[in-house]
């Protein structure tokens, strides 16, 4: 059983990768129709840093997107390979449901107005033979979301 001890202490040895917001952009809004719900298309760009002396693959990033305090929905971000003590981009195209409680916030963004947002999540790091520990939940990104208007009204 002593062979399992290194894996049991792995989370305390491995430093948690860092996430830095690069961009968030509303690229489209669709109205409900034909049995399809209203949806918002969002591009999220993060810079992920690996403080560890070994390469790490973030195999899965599961998150919740929150706008003005309202949980908009779940998103799964793509995996990313990170070099030892390096960083890499994580860019995701996500589609989020627009509900009665979130429609106002999405419309404010589409009109070029500010809203507060955050992305909370957890992720699994693939460390090869050392295992696949899961970290989180963490706030992966947060800030004020404002962009040029995409709606003329």
GROMACS .gro file of N, CA and C in nm:
model
  459
    1UNK      N    1   0.081  -0.121   0.000
    1UNK     CA    2   0.000   0.000   0.000
    1UNK      C    3   0.085   0.126   0.000
    2UNK      N    4   0.214   0.116   0.039
    2UNK     CA    5   0.297   0.236   0.041
    2UNK      C    6   0.318   0.291  -0.099
    3UNK      N    7   0.298   0.211  -0.203
    3UNK     CA    8   0.309   0.259  -0.341
    3UNK      C    9   0.202   0.360  -0.376
    4UNK      N   10   0.093   0.365  -0.301
    4UNK     CA   11  -0.015   0.459  -0.327
    4UNK      C   12   0.009   0.594  -0.260
    5UNK      N   13   0.101   0.603  -0.169
    5UNK     CA   14   0.122   0.727  -0.094
    5UNK      C   15   0.155   0.846  -0.182
    6UNK      N   16   0.240   0.834  -0.286
    6UNK     CA   17   0.268   0.952  -0.369
    6UNK      C   18   0.143   1.006  -0.438
    7UNK      N   19   0.053   0.917  -0.483
    7UNK     CA   20  -0.069   0.965  -0.547
    7UNK      C   21  -0.162   1.032  -0.448
    8UNK      N   22  -0.165   0.984  -0.325
    8UNK     CA   23  -0.253   1.044  -0.224
    8UNK      C   24  -0.209   1.187  -0.193
    9UNK      N   25  -0.080   1.214  -0.200
    9UNK     CA   26  -0.032   1.349  -0.168
    9UNK      C   27  -0.017   1.436  -0.293
   10UNK      N   28  -0.054   1.385  -0.409
   10UNK     CA   29  -0.035   1.456  -0.534
   10UNK      C   30  -0.095   1.596  -0.535
   11UNK      N   31  -0.222   1.618  -0.495
   11UNK     CA   32  -0.276   1.753  -0.501
   11UNK      C   33  -0.196   1.854  -0.420
   12UNK      N   34  -0.130   1.812  -0.311
   12UNK     CA   35  -0.052   1.907  -0.233
   12UNK      C   36   0.084   1.934  -0.297
   13UNK      N   37   0.131   1.847  -0.386
   13UNK     CA   38   0.259   1.865  -0.453
   13UNK      C   39   0.242   1.944  -0.582
   14UNK      N   40   0.135   1.920  -0.655
   14UNK     CA   41   0.110   1.986  -0.782
   14UNK      C   42   0.049   2.123  -0.757
   15UNK      N   43   0.108   2.224  -0.820
   15UNK     CA   44   0.052   2.359  -0.807
   15UNK      C   45  -0.063   2.374  -0.906
   16UNK      N   46  -0.165   2.445  -0.865
   16UNK     CA   47  -0.285   2.463  -0.946
   16UNK      C   48  -0.256   2.557  -1.062
   17UNK      N   49  -0.292   2.517  -1.185
   17UNK     CA   50  -0.278   2.608  -1.298
   17UNK      C   51  -0.358   2.737  -1.275
   18UNK      N   52  -0.312   2.843  -1.338
   18UNK     CA   53  -0.376   2.974  -1.323
   18UNK      C   54  -0.457   3.008  -1.448
   19UNK      N   55  -0.561   3.087  -1.430
   19UNK     CA   56  -0.646   3.129  -1.540
   19UNK      C   57  -0.651   3.281  -1.543
   20UNK      N   58  -0.632   3.339  -1.661
   20UNK     CA   59  -0.639   3.484  -1.677
   20UNK      C   60  -0.731   3.514  -1.795
   21UNK      N   61  -0.829   3.600  -1.772
   21UNK     CA   62  -0.923   3.638  -1.877
   21UNK      C   63  -0.852   3.718  -1.985
   22UNK      N   64  -0.868   3.677  -2.109
   22UNK     CA   65  -0.816   3.750  -2.223
   22UNK      C   66  -0.928   3.826  -2.294
   23UNK      N   67  -1.043   3.761  -2.309
   23UNK     CA   68  -1.155   3.826  -2.378
   23UNK      C   69  -1.284   3.751  -2.351
   24UNK      N   70  -1.393   3.824  -2.359
   24UNK     CA   71  -1.526   3.765  -2.360
   24UNK      C   72  -1.607   3.849  -2.458
   25UNK      N   73  -1.676   3.782  -2.549
   25UNK     CA   74  -1.746   3.855  -2.654
   25UNK      C   75  -1.876   3.784  -2.690
   26UNK      N   76  -1.984   3.861  -2.688
   26UNK     CA   77  -2.113   3.813  -2.737
   26UNK      C   78  -2.108   3.824  -2.889
   27UNK      N   79  -2.124   3.712  -2.957
   27UNK     CA   80  -2.114   3.712  -3.103
   27UNK      C   81  -2.250   3.698  -3.171
   28UNK      N   82  -2.353   3.663  -3.093
   28UNK     CA   83  -2.485   3.651  -3.153
   28UNK      C   84  -2.593   3.617  -3.052
   29UNK      N   85  -2.713   3.656  -3.086
   29UNK     CA   86  -2.832   3.622  -3.009
   29UNK      C   87  -2.934   3.565  -3.105
   30UNK      N   88  -2.994   3.453  -3.069
   30UNK     CA   89  -3.099   3.397  -3.153
   30UNK      C   90  -3.230   3.402  -3.076
   31UNK      N   91  -3.337   3.430  -3.147
   31UNK     CA   92  -3.470   3.433  -3.088
   31UNK      C   93  -3.526   3.291  -3.084
   32UNK      N   94  -3.620   3.266  -2.991
   32UNK     CA   95  -3.682   3.133  -2.990
   32UNK      C   96  -3.769   3.115  -3.113
   33UNK      N   97  -3.777   2.994  -3.159
   33UNK     CA   98  -3.863   2.966  -3.273
   33UNK      C   99  -3.842   2.825  -3.324
   34UNK      N  100  -3.945   2.769  -3.381
   34UNK     CA  101  -3.935   2.635  -3.437
   34UNK      C  102  -3.899   2.529  -3.335
   35UNK      N  103  -3.938   2.551  -3.209
   35UNK     CA  104  -3.907   2.456  -3.104
   35UNK      C  105  -3.768   2.475  -3.043
   36UNK      N  106  -3.694   2.573  -3.092
   36UNK     CA  107  -3.560   2.600  -3.037
   36UNK      C  108  -3.565   2.718  -2.940
   37UNK      N  109  -3.494   2.708  -2.828
   37UNK     CA  110  -3.494   2.818  -2.731
   37UNK      C  111  -3.406   2.934  -2.779
   38UNK      N  112  -3.424   3.048  -2.718
   38UNK     CA  113  -3.335   3.162  -2.744
   38UNK      C  114  -3.196   3.128  -2.690
   39UNK      N  115  -3.093   3.162  -2.767
   39UNK     CA  116  -2.956   3.129  -2.728
   39UNK      C  117  -2.864   3.249  -2.751
   40UNK      N  118  -2.760   3.255  -2.668
   40UNK     CA  119  -2.655   3.355  -2.684
   40UNK      C  120  -2.527   3.281  -2.721
   41UNK      N  121  -2.459   3.330  -2.823
   41UNK     CA  122  -2.329   3.274  -2.864
   41UNK      C  123  -2.220   3.363  -2.806
   42UNK      N  124  -2.128   3.303  -2.732
   42UNK     CA  125  -2.024   3.378  -2.661
   42UNK      C  126  -1.889   3.314  -2.691
   43UNK      N  127  -1.790   3.398  -2.717
   43UNK     CA  128  -1.653   3.351  -2.731
   43UNK      C  129  -1.578   3.392  -2.605
   44UNK      N  130  -1.518   3.296  -2.540
   44UNK     CA  131  -1.445   3.318  -2.416
   44UNK      C  132  -1.300   3.281  -2.439
   45UNK      N  133  -1.210   3.374  -2.410
   45UNK     CA  134  -1.067   3.350  -2.425
   45UNK      C  135  -0.996   3.362  -2.292
   46UNK      N  136  -0.924   3.258  -2.254
   46UNK     CA  137  -0.848   3.256  -2.130
   46UNK      C  138  -0.702   3.223  -2.160
   47UNK      N  139  -0.612   3.272  -2.078
   47UNK     CA  140  -0.471   3.230  -2.083
   47UNK      C  141  -0.452   3.144  -1.958
   48UNK      N  142  -0.406   3.020  -1.979
   48UNK     CA  143  -0.389   2.925  -1.871
   48UNK      C  144  -0.240   2.906  -1.848
   49UNK      N  145  -0.198   2.922  -1.723
   49UNK     CA  146  -0.057   2.907  -1.689
   49UNK      C  147  -0.032   2.781  -1.609
   50UNK      N  148   0.083   2.720  -1.634
   50UNK     CA  149   0.124   2.599  -1.564
   50UNK      C  150   0.249   2.629  -1.481
   51UNK      N  151   0.237   2.642  -1.350
   51UNK     CA  152   0.354   2.671  -1.266
   51UNK      C  153   0.439   2.548  -1.234
   52UNK      N  154   0.400   2.433  -1.283
   52UNK     CA  155   0.467   2.307  -1.249
   52UNK      C  156   0.586   2.277  -1.339
   53UNK      N  157   0.683   2.201  -1.287
   53UNK     CA  158   0.801   2.168  -1.367
   53UNK      C  159   0.778   2.053  -1.465
   54UNK      N  160   0.653   2.010  -1.483
   54UNK     CA  161   0.622   1.905  -1.579
   54UNK      C  162   0.504   1.950  -1.663
   55UNK      N  163   0.496   1.904  -1.787
   55UNK     CA  164   0.382   1.941  -1.871
   55UNK      C  165   0.252   1.890  -1.811
   56UNK      N  166   0.146   1.962  -1.835
   56UNK     CA  167   0.014   1.926  -1.784
   56UNK      C  168  -0.087   1.943  -1.896
   57UNK      N  169  -0.178   1.850  -1.906
   57UNK     CA  170  -0.292   1.866  -1.997
   57UNK      C  171  -0.416   1.885  -1.912
   58UNK      N  172  -0.483   1.997  -1.933
   58UNK     CA  173  -0.614   2.013  -1.870
   58UNK      C  174  -0.711   1.937  -1.959
   59UNK      N  175  -0.751   1.821  -1.911
   59UNK     CA  176  -0.830   1.730  -1.992
   59UNK      C  177  -0.975   1.773  -2.003
   60UNK      N  178  -1.026   1.840  -1.902
   60UNK     CA  179  -1.167   1.878  -1.902
   60UNK      C  180  -1.185   1.995  -1.807
   61UNK      N  181  -1.258   2.097  -1.854
   61UNK     CA  182  -1.290   2.211  -1.770
   61UNK      C  183  -1.442   2.226  -1.772
   62UNK      N  184  -1.505   2.199  -1.659
   62UNK     CA  185  -1.650   2.213  -1.646
   62UNK      C  186  -1.678   2.340  -1.567
   63UNK      N  187  -1.764   2.426  -1.619
   63UNK     CA  188  -1.785   2.555  -1.555
   63UNK      C  189  -1.931   2.597  -1.560
   64UNK      N  190  -1.960   2.700  -1.482
   64UNK     CA  191  -2.090   2.766  -1.482
   64UNK      C  192  -2.067   2.911  -1.522
   65UNK      N  193  -2.148   2.964  -1.610
   65UNK     CA  194  -2.138   3.102  -1.656
   65UNK      C  195  -2.241   3.184  -1.578
   66UNK      N  196  -2.197   3.290  -1.512
   66UNK     CA  197  -2.283   3.372  -1.427
   66UNK      C  198  -2.280   3.515  -1.478
   67UNK      N  199  -2.398   3.575  -1.500
   67UNK     CA  200  -2.408   3.714  -1.545
   67UNK      C  201  -2.496   3.790  -1.446
   68UNK      N  202  -2.444   3.901  -1.397
   68UNK     CA  203  -2.517   3.983  -1.300
   68UNK      C  204  -2.577   3.899  -1.187
   69UNK      N  205  -2.500   3.802  -1.140
   69UNK     CA  206  -2.542   3.718  -1.028
   69UNK      C  207  -2.634   3.604  -1.064
   70UNK      N  208  -2.676   3.595  -1.191
   70UNK     CA  209  -2.766   3.488  -1.235
   70UNK      C  210  -2.687   3.378  -1.304
   71UNK      N  211  -2.705   3.255  -1.260
   71UNK     CA  212  -2.641   3.141  -1.323
   71UNK      C  213  -2.707   3.118  -1.458
   72UNK      N  214  -2.630   3.138  -1.565
   72UNK     CA  215  -2.684   3.125  -1.700
   72UNK      C  216  -2.685   2.980  -1.746
   73UNK      N  217  -2.581   2.906  -1.711
   73UNK     CA  218  -2.579   2.766  -1.752
   73UNK      C  219  -2.441   2.706  -1.747
   74UNK      N  220  -2.439   2.576  -1.774
   74UNK     CA  221  -2.314   2.500  -1.772
   74UNK      C  222  -2.243   2.512  -1.905
   75UNK      N  223  -2.111   2.517  -1.898
   75UNK     CA  224  -2.029   2.514  -2.018
   75UNK      C  225  -1.914   2.416  -1.994
   76UNK      N  226  -1.876   2.347  -2.099
   76UNK     CA  227  -1.758   2.261  -2.095
   76UNK      C  228  -1.657   2.324  -2.188
   77UNK      N  229  -1.542   2.361  -2.133
   77UNK     CA  230  -1.438   2.425  -2.211
   77UNK      C  231  -1.343   2.318  -2.263
   78UNK      N  232  -1.281   2.343  -2.379
   78UNK     CA  233  -1.192   2.241  -2.436
   78UNK      C  234  -1.067   2.222  -2.351
   79UNK      N  235  -1.005   2.107  -2.366
   79UNK     CA  236  -0.879   2.081  -2.297
   79UNK      C  237  -0.768   2.164  -2.358
   80UNK      N  238  -0.658   2.174  -2.286
   80UNK     CA  239  -0.543   2.250  -2.335
   80UNK      C  240  -0.416   2.184  -2.283
   81UNK      N  241  -0.316   2.175  -2.371
   81UNK     CA  242  -0.184   2.123  -2.333
   81UNK      C  243  -0.097   2.238  -2.288
   82UNK      N  244  -0.038   2.223  -2.170
   82UNK     CA  245   0.046   2.328  -2.114
   82UNK      C  246   0.189   2.277  -2.097
   83UNK      N  247   0.286   2.350  -2.151
   83UNK     CA  248   0.425   2.307  -2.130
   83UNK      C  249   0.466   2.329  -1.985
   84UNK      N  250   0.572   2.263  -1.944
   84UNK     CA  251   0.626   2.283  -1.810
   84UNK      C  252   0.658   2.431  -1.789
   85UNK      N  253   0.612   2.486  -1.679
   85UNK     CA  254   0.631   2.627  -1.643
   85UNK      C  255   0.596   2.722  -1.759
   86UNK      N  256   0.495   2.683  -1.835
   86UNK     CA  257   0.453   2.762  -1.951
   86UNK      C  258   0.306   2.795  -1.945
   87UNK      N  259   0.256   2.845  -2.055
   87UNK     CA  260   0.115   2.883  -2.061
   87UNK      C  261   0.062   2.855  -2.201
   88UNK      N  262  -0.070   2.861  -2.211
   88UNK     CA  263  -0.133   2.838  -2.339
   88UNK      C  264  -0.272   2.899  -2.343
   89UNK      N  265  -0.322   2.923  -2.464
   89UNK     CA  266  -0.456   2.981  -2.477
   89UNK      C  267  -0.565   2.875  -2.468
   90UNK      N  268  -0.677   2.915  -2.411
   90UNK     CA  269  -0.796   2.831  -2.408
   90UNK      C  270  -0.907   2.919  -2.464
   91UNK      N  271  -0.953   2.889  -2.583
   91UNK     CA  272  -1.058   2.966  -2.648
   91UNK      C  273  -1.178   2.874  -2.667
   92UNK      N  274  -1.293   2.921  -2.623
   92UNK     CA  275  -1.414   2.839  -2.632
   92UNK      C  276  -1.527   2.919  -2.695
   93UNK      N  277  -1.597   2.854  -2.785
   93UNK     CA  278  -1.721   2.907  -2.841
   93UNK      C  279  -1.833   2.838  -2.764
   94UNK      N  280  -1.909   2.913  -2.686
   94UNK     CA  281  -2.014   2.852  -2.605
   94UNK      C  282  -2.150   2.908  -2.643
   95UNK      N  283  -2.250   2.825  -2.628
   95UNK     CA  284  -2.388   2.868  -2.650
   95UNK      C  285  -2.459   2.856  -2.517
   96UNK      N  286  -2.522   2.966  -2.478
   96UNK     CA  287  -2.589   2.973  -2.348
   96UNK      C  288  -2.737   3.002  -2.368
   97UNK      N  289  -2.822   2.938  -2.290
   97UNK     CA  290  -2.965   2.967  -2.302
   97UNK      C  291  -2.997   3.107  -2.251
   98UNK      N  292  -3.087   3.173  -2.320
   98UNK     CA  293  -3.136   3.304  -2.277
   98UNK      C  294  -3.273   3.281  -2.215
   99UNK      N  295  -3.286   3.319  -2.088
   99UNK     CA  296  -3.413   3.300  -2.016
   99UNK      C  297  -3.471   3.437  -1.982
  100UNK      N  298  -3.588   3.437  -1.924
  100UNK     CA  299  -3.649   3.564  -1.883
  100UNK      C  300  -3.561   3.637  -1.782
  101UNK      N  301  -3.491   3.563  -1.696
  101UNK     CA  302  -3.407   3.628  -1.594
  101UNK      C  303  -3.273   3.676  -1.649
  102UNK      N  304  -3.228   3.621  -1.762
  102UNK     CA  305  -3.097   3.661  -1.815
  102UNK      C  306  -3.107   3.744  -1.943
  103UNK      N  307  -3.226   3.753  -2.002
  103UNK     CA  308  -3.242   3.825  -2.129
  103UNK      C  309  -3.198   3.972  -2.117
  104UNK      N  310  -3.232   4.037  -2.007
  104UNK     CA  311  -3.195   4.177  -1.989
  104UNK      C  312  -3.044   4.197  -1.989
  105UNK      N  313  -2.971   4.108  -1.922
  105UNK     CA  314  -2.825   4.119  -1.917
  105UNK      C  315  -2.765   4.099  -2.056
  106UNK      N  316  -2.812   3.999  -2.130
  106UNK     CA  317  -2.760   3.976  -2.265
  106UNK      C  318  -2.792   4.095  -2.357
  107UNK      N  319  -2.911   4.153  -2.342
  107UNK     CA  320  -2.945   4.270  -2.424
  107UNK      C  321  -2.857   4.390  -2.389
  108UNK      N  322  -2.825   4.407  -2.261
  108UNK     CA  323  -2.734   4.517  -2.224
  108UNK      C  324  -2.597   4.498  -2.289
  109UNK      N  325  -2.546   4.376  -2.288
  109UNK     CA  326  -2.417   4.349  -2.354
  109UNK      C  327  -2.429   4.378  -2.503
  110UNK      N  328  -2.536   4.330  -2.565
  110UNK     CA  329  -2.555   4.350  -2.709
  110UNK      C  330  -2.567   4.498  -2.745
  111UNK      N  331  -2.611   4.580  -2.650
  111UNK     CA  332  -2.622   4.725  -2.673
  111UNK      C  333  -2.496   4.801  -2.634
  112UNK      N  334  -2.393   4.730  -2.589
  112UNK     CA  335  -2.267   4.795  -2.553
  112UNK      C  336  -2.261   4.843  -2.409
  113UNK      N  337  -2.351   4.796  -2.325
  113UNK     CA  338  -2.353   4.837  -2.185
  113UNK      C  339  -2.281   4.734  -2.099
  114UNK      N  340  -2.247   4.771  -1.977
  114UNK     CA  341  -2.171   4.685  -1.887
  114UNK      C  342  -2.260   4.587  -1.811
  115UNK      N  343  -2.207   4.467  -1.791
  115UNK     CA  344  -2.265   4.371  -1.697
  115UNK      C  345  -2.148   4.303  -1.625
  116UNK      N  346  -2.174   4.257  -1.505
  116UNK     CA  347  -2.074   4.180  -1.431
  116UNK      C  348  -2.089   4.034  -1.471
  117UNK      N  349  -1.978   3.964  -1.479
  117UNK     CA  350  -1.985   3.821  -1.511
  117UNK      C  351  -1.872   3.747  -1.440
  118UNK      N  352  -1.890   3.616  -1.433
  118UNK     CA  353  -1.782   3.530  -1.385
  118UNK      C  354  -1.804   3.390  -1.440
  119UNK      N  355  -1.695   3.315  -1.440
  119UNK     CA  356  -1.697   3.176  -1.483
  119UNK      C  357  -1.639   3.096  -1.368
  120UNK      N  358  -1.722   3.013  -1.305
  120UNK     CA  359  -1.681   2.929  -1.194
  120UNK      C  360  -1.670   2.786  -1.245
  121UNK      N  361  -1.563   2.716  -1.205
  121UNK     CA  362  -1.552   2.580  -1.254
  121UNK      C  363  -1.451   2.495  -1.182
  122UNK      N  364  -1.439   2.376  -1.231
  122UNK     CA  365  -1.341   2.279  -1.183
  122UNK      C  366  -1.280   2.216  -1.306
  123UNK      N  367  -1.161   2.160  -1.288
  123UNK     CA  368  -1.095   2.100  -1.402
  123UNK      C  369  -1.017   1.978  -1.360
  124UNK      N  370  -0.996   1.890  -1.457
  124UNK     CA  371  -0.917   1.770  -1.438
  124UNK      C  372  -0.785   1.787  -1.511
  125UNK      N  373  -0.676   1.765  -1.439
  125UNK     CA  374  -0.543   1.774  -1.498
  125UNK      C  375  -0.492   1.634  -1.528
  126UNK      N  376  -0.451   1.612  -1.651
  126UNK     CA  377  -0.395   1.483  -1.689
  126UNK      C  378  -0.243   1.491  -1.671
  127UNK      N  379  -0.193   1.422  -1.569
  127UNK     CA  380  -0.051   1.424  -1.537
  127UNK      C  381   0.018   1.295  -1.581
  128UNK      N  382  -0.041   1.229  -1.679
  128UNK     CA  383   0.018   1.105  -1.730
  128UNK      C  384   0.017   0.996  -1.625
  129UNK      N  385   0.133   0.939  -1.600
  129UNK     CA  386   0.145   0.827  -1.506
  129UNK      C  387   0.118   0.869  -1.362
  130UNK      N  388   0.118   0.999  -1.335
  130UNK     CA  389   0.092   1.046  -1.199
  130UNK      C  390  -0.057   1.055  -1.166
  131UNK      N  391  -0.142   1.041  -1.267
  131UNK     CA  392  -0.286   1.042  -1.240
  131UNK      C  393  -0.359   1.159  -1.301
  132UNK      N  394  -0.486   1.170  -1.264
  132UNK     CA  395  -0.574   1.275  -1.316
  132UNK      C  396  -0.650   1.341  -1.201
  133UNK      N  397  -0.583   1.423  -1.122
  133UNK     CA  398  -0.654   1.489  -1.012
  133UNK      C  399  -0.749   1.596  -1.064
  134UNK      N  400  -0.855   1.619  -0.987
  134UNK     CA  401  -0.952   1.723  -1.019
  134UNK      C  402  -0.934   1.836  -0.919
  135UNK      N  403  -0.937   1.960  -0.967
  135UNK     CA  404  -0.920   2.079  -0.885
  135UNK      C  405  -1.044   2.165  -0.893
  136UNK      N  406  -1.078   2.230  -0.784
  136UNK     CA  407  -1.188   2.324  -0.786
  136UNK      C  408  -1.295   2.285  -0.687
  137UNK      N  409  -1.398   2.362  -0.680
  137UNK     CA  410  -1.432   2.472  -0.771
  137UNK      C  411  -1.351   2.599  -0.744
  138UNK      N  412  -1.329   2.674  -0.852
  138UNK     CA  413  -1.259   2.801  -0.850
  138UNK      C  414  -1.336   2.901  -0.935
  139UNK      N  415  -1.312   3.029  -0.912
  139UNK     CA  416  -1.355   3.130  -1.008
  139UNK      C  417  -1.244   3.138  -1.111
  140UNK      N  418  -1.273   3.095  -1.233
  140UNK     CA  419  -1.173   3.090  -1.339
  140UNK      C  420  -1.154   3.226  -1.406
  141UNK      N  421  -1.261   3.304  -1.413
  141UNK     CA  422  -1.254   3.437  -1.475
  141UNK      C  423  -1.368   3.520  -1.420
  142UNK      N  424  -1.345   3.650  -1.408
  142UNK     CA  425  -1.453   3.740  -1.367
  142UNK      C  426  -1.417   3.881  -1.408
  143UNK      N  427  -1.517   3.965  -1.414
  143UNK     CA  428  -1.491   4.104  -1.448
  143UNK      C  429  -1.616   4.174  -1.495
  144UNK      N  430  -1.593   4.288  -1.558
  144UNK     CA  431  -1.700   4.366  -1.618
  144UNK      C  432  -1.696   4.338  -1.767
  145UNK      N  433  -1.809   4.300  -1.821
  145UNK     CA  434  -1.819   4.265  -1.962
  145UNK      C  435  -1.882   4.382  -2.035
  146UNK      N  436  -1.806   4.442  -2.124
  146UNK     CA  437  -1.857   4.549  -2.209
  146UNK      C  438  -1.786   4.537  -2.343
  147UNK      N  439  -1.861   4.551  -2.448
  147UNK     CA  440  -1.806   4.540  -2.582
  147UNK      C  441  -1.880   4.636  -2.674
  148UNK      N  442  -1.830   4.659  -2.794
  148UNK     CA  443  -1.904   4.741  -2.887
  148UNK      C  444  -2.042   4.680  -2.916
  149UNK      N  445  -2.139   4.764  -2.934
  149UNK     CA  446  -2.277   4.717  -2.957
  149UNK      C  447  -2.286   4.630  -3.082
  150UNK      N  448  -2.367   4.525  -3.072
  150UNK     CA  449  -2.396   4.442  -3.190
  150UNK      C  450  -2.542   4.456  -3.231
  151UNK      N  451  -2.619   4.531  -3.151
  151UNK     CA  452  -2.760   4.559  -3.186
  151UNK      C  453  -2.774   4.709  -3.210
  152UNK      N  454  -2.846   4.749  -3.313
  152UNK     CA  455  -2.860   4.892  -3.343
  152UNK      C  456  -2.965   4.964  -3.258
  153UNK      N  457  -3.036   4.891  -3.173
  153UNK     CA  458  -3.143   4.958  -3.095
  153UNK      C  459  -3.115   4.950  -2.947
   0.00000   0.00000   0.00000
